[in-house]
Coordinates of C-alpha atoms in Angstrom, one line a residue:
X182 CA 13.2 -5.3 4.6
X183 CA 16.2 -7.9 4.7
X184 CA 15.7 -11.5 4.0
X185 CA 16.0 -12.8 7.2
X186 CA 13.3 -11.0 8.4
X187 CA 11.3 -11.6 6.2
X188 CA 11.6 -15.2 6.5
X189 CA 10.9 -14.8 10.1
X190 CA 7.7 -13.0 9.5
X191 CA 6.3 -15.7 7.1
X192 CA 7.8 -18.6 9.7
X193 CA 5.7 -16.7 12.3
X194 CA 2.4 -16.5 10.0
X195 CA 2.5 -20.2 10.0
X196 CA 2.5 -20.9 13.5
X197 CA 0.4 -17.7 15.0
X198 CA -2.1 -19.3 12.4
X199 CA -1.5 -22.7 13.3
X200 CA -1.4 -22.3 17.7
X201 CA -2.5 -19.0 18.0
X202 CA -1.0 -16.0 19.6
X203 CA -1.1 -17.8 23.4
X204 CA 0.0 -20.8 22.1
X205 CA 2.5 -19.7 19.8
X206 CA 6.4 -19.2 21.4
X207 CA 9.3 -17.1 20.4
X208 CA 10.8 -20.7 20.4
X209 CA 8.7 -22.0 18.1
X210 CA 8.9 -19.5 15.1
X211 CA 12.9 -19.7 15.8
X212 CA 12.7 -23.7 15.0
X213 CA 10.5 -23.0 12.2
X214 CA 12.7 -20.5 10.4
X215 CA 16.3 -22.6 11.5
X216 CA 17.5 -19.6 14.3
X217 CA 18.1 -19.8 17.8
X218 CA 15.5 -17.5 20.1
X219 CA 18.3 -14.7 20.3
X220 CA 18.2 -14.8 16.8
X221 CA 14.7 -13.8 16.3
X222 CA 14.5 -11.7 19.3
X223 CA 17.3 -9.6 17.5
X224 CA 14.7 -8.6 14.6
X225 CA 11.5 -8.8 16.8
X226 CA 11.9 -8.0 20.9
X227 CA 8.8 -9.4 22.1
X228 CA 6.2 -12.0 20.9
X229 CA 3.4 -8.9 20.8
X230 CA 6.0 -7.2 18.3
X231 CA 6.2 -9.5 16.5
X232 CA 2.4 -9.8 16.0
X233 CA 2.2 -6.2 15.0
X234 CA 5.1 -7.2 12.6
X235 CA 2.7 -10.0 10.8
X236 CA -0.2 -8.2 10.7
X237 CA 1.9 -4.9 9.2
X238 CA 4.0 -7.4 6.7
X239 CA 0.4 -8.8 6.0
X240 CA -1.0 -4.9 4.8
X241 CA 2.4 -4.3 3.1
X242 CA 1.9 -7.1 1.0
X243 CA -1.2 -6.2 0.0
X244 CA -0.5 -2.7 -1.2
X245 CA 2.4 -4.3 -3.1
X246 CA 0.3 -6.1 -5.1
X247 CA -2.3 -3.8 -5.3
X248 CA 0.6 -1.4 -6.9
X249 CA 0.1 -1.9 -11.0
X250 CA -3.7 -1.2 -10.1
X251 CA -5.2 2.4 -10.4
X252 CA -6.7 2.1 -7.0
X253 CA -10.0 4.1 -5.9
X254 CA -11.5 3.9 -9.7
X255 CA -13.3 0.8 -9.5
X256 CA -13.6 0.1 -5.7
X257 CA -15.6 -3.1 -6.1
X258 CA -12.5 -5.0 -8.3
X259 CA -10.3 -3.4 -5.6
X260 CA -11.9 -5.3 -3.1
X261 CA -12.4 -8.2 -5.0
X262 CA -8.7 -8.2 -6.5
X263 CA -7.8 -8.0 -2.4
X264 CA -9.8 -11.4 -1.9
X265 CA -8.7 -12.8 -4.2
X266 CA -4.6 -12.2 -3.4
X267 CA -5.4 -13.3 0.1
X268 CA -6.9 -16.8 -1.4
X269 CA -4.0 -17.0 -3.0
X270 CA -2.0 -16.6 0.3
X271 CA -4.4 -18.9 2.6
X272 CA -1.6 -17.9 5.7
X273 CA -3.1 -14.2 5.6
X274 CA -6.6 -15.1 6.0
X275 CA -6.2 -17.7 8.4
X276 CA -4.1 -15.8 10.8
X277 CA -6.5 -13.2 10.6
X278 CA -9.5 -15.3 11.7
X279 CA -7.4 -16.8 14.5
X280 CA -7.1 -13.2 16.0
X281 CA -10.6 -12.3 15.4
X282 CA -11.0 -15.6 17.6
X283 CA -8.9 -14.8 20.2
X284 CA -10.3 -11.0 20.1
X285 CA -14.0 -13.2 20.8
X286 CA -12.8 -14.8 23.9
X287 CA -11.0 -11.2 25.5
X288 CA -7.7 -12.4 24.9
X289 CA -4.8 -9.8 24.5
X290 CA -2.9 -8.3 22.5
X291 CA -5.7 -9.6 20.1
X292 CA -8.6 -8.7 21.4
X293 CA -7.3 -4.8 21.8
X294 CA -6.1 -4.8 18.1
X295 CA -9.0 -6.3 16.3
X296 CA -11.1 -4.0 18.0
X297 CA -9.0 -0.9 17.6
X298 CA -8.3 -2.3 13.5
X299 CA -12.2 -2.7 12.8
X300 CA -13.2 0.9 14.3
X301 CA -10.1 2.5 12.4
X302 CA -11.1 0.3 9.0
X303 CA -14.7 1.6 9.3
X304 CA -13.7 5.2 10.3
X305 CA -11.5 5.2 6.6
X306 CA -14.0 3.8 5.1
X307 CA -16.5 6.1 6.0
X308 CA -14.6 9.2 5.3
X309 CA -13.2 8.0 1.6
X310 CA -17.3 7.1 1.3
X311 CA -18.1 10.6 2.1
X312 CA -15.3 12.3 -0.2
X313 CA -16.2 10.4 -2.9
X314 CA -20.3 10.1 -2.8
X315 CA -21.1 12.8 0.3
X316 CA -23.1 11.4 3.2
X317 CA -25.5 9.2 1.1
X318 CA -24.0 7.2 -1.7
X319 CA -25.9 6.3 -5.0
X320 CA -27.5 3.2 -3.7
X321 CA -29.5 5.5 -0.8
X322 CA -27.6 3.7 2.1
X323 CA -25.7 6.5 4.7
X324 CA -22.0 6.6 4.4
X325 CA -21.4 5.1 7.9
X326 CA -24.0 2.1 6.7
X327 CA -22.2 1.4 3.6
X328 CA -18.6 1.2 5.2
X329 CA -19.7 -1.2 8.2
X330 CA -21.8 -3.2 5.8
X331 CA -18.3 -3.7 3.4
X332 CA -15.8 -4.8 6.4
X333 CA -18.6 -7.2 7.5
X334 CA -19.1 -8.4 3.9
X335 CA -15.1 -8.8 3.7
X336 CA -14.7 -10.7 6.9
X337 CA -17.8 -13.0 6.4
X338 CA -16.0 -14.0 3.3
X339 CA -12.6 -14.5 4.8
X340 CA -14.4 -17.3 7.2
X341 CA -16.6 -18.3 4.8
X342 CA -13.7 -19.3 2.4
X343 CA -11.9 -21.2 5.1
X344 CA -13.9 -23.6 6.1
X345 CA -15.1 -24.1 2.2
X346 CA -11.5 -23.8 0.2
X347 CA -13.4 -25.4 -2.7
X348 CA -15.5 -21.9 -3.2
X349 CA -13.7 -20.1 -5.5
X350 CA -16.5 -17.5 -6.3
X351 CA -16.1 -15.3 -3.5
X352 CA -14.3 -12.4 -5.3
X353 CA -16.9 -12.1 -8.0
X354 CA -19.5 -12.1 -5.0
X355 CA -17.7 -8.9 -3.3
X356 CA -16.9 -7.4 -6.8
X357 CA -21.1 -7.5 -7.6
X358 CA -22.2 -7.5 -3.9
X359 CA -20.2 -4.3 -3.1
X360 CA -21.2 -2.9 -6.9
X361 CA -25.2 -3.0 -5.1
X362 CA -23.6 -1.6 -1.7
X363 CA -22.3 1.5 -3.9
X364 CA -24.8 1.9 -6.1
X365 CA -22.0 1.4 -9.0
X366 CA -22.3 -0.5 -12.0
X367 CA -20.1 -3.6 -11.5
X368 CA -16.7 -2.5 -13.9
X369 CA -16.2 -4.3 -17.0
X370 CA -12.2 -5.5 -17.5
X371 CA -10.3 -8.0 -16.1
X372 CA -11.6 -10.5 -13.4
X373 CA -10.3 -10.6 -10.1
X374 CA -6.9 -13.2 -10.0
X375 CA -8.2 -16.7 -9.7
X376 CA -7.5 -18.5 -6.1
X377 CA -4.9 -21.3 -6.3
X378 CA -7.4 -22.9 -3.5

């Protein structure tokens, strides 16, 4: 990815999470990153593109820092490492909410991607549940239970955390709440990254 788009997409995490995807202009982002509209629009054609872009650049970032990590052995510190490198990154989280928001009230492109992202998150879930444990995993709940009880336990604490910054627990919480979820012991080794706040 060049620089300059890059730039653009964290310029645009700002103000989607700022305004909103309604009240958040092409011309906007462009004064926020020093371009002219026609410069933006040259990387992104359309506002709902360049939504897409934010919420991709958002995963991408993620799984970059997720990369040093043997993933899938300890799914509880995966989890909890994932909270914690979003409270590091406030701009993720809140973005996120806003479109859950927006999703609430019907409007679109939100409210068409949140609900497509949640049913696809739990569908994942579900089926690396089942590879891993079958269809009922150590702790007796059913694969389907255990998936859409973990995205709701990640989202409550996405919301949670931003209206109380102070909280800097919430990564332990998933790491030992999602450890009962499983069934798992919770891992010994290094503690989730500790939020800047």
């Amino acid at each position: 990815m060049s620089a300059q788009r890059e730039e653009i997409l964290q310029a645009a995490l700002e103000v989607f999470g700022a305004r909103g995807f309604k009240g958040t202009s092409i011309d906007a982002v462009a004064e926020r990153v020093g371009l002219t509209r026609q410069g933006v629009l040259h990387y992104f054609p359309s506002k709902k593109r360049l939504l897409l872009e934010i919420m991709e650049f958002r995963q991408r970032r993620v799984r970059e820092h997720l990369s040093d990590r043997p993933v899938g052995e300890d799914w509880a510190g995966d989890f909890a490492e994932v909270i914690a490198f979003e409270l590091d990154h406030p701009c993720f989280a809140t973005v996120h909410n806003v479109m859950v928001a927006e999703a609430i009230t019907g409007q679109e492109p939100a409210a068409g991607y949140v609900r497509d992202r949640c049913r696809s998150i739990q569908d994942h879930l579900t089926e690396r549940l089942i590879e891993r444990y079958g269809e009922r995993l150590p702790s007796g709940l059913d694969a389907r239970t255990a998936a859409t009880a973990v995205h709701c336990l990640i989202e409550g604490v996405h919301q949670l955390w931003l209206v109380d910054r102070d909280a800097d627990r919430y990564p332990q919480v998933i790491r030992e709440a999602l450890s009962a979820l499983l069934g798992t012991e919770v891992a010994d080794g290094p503690q989730p990254s500790a939020t800047k706040g």
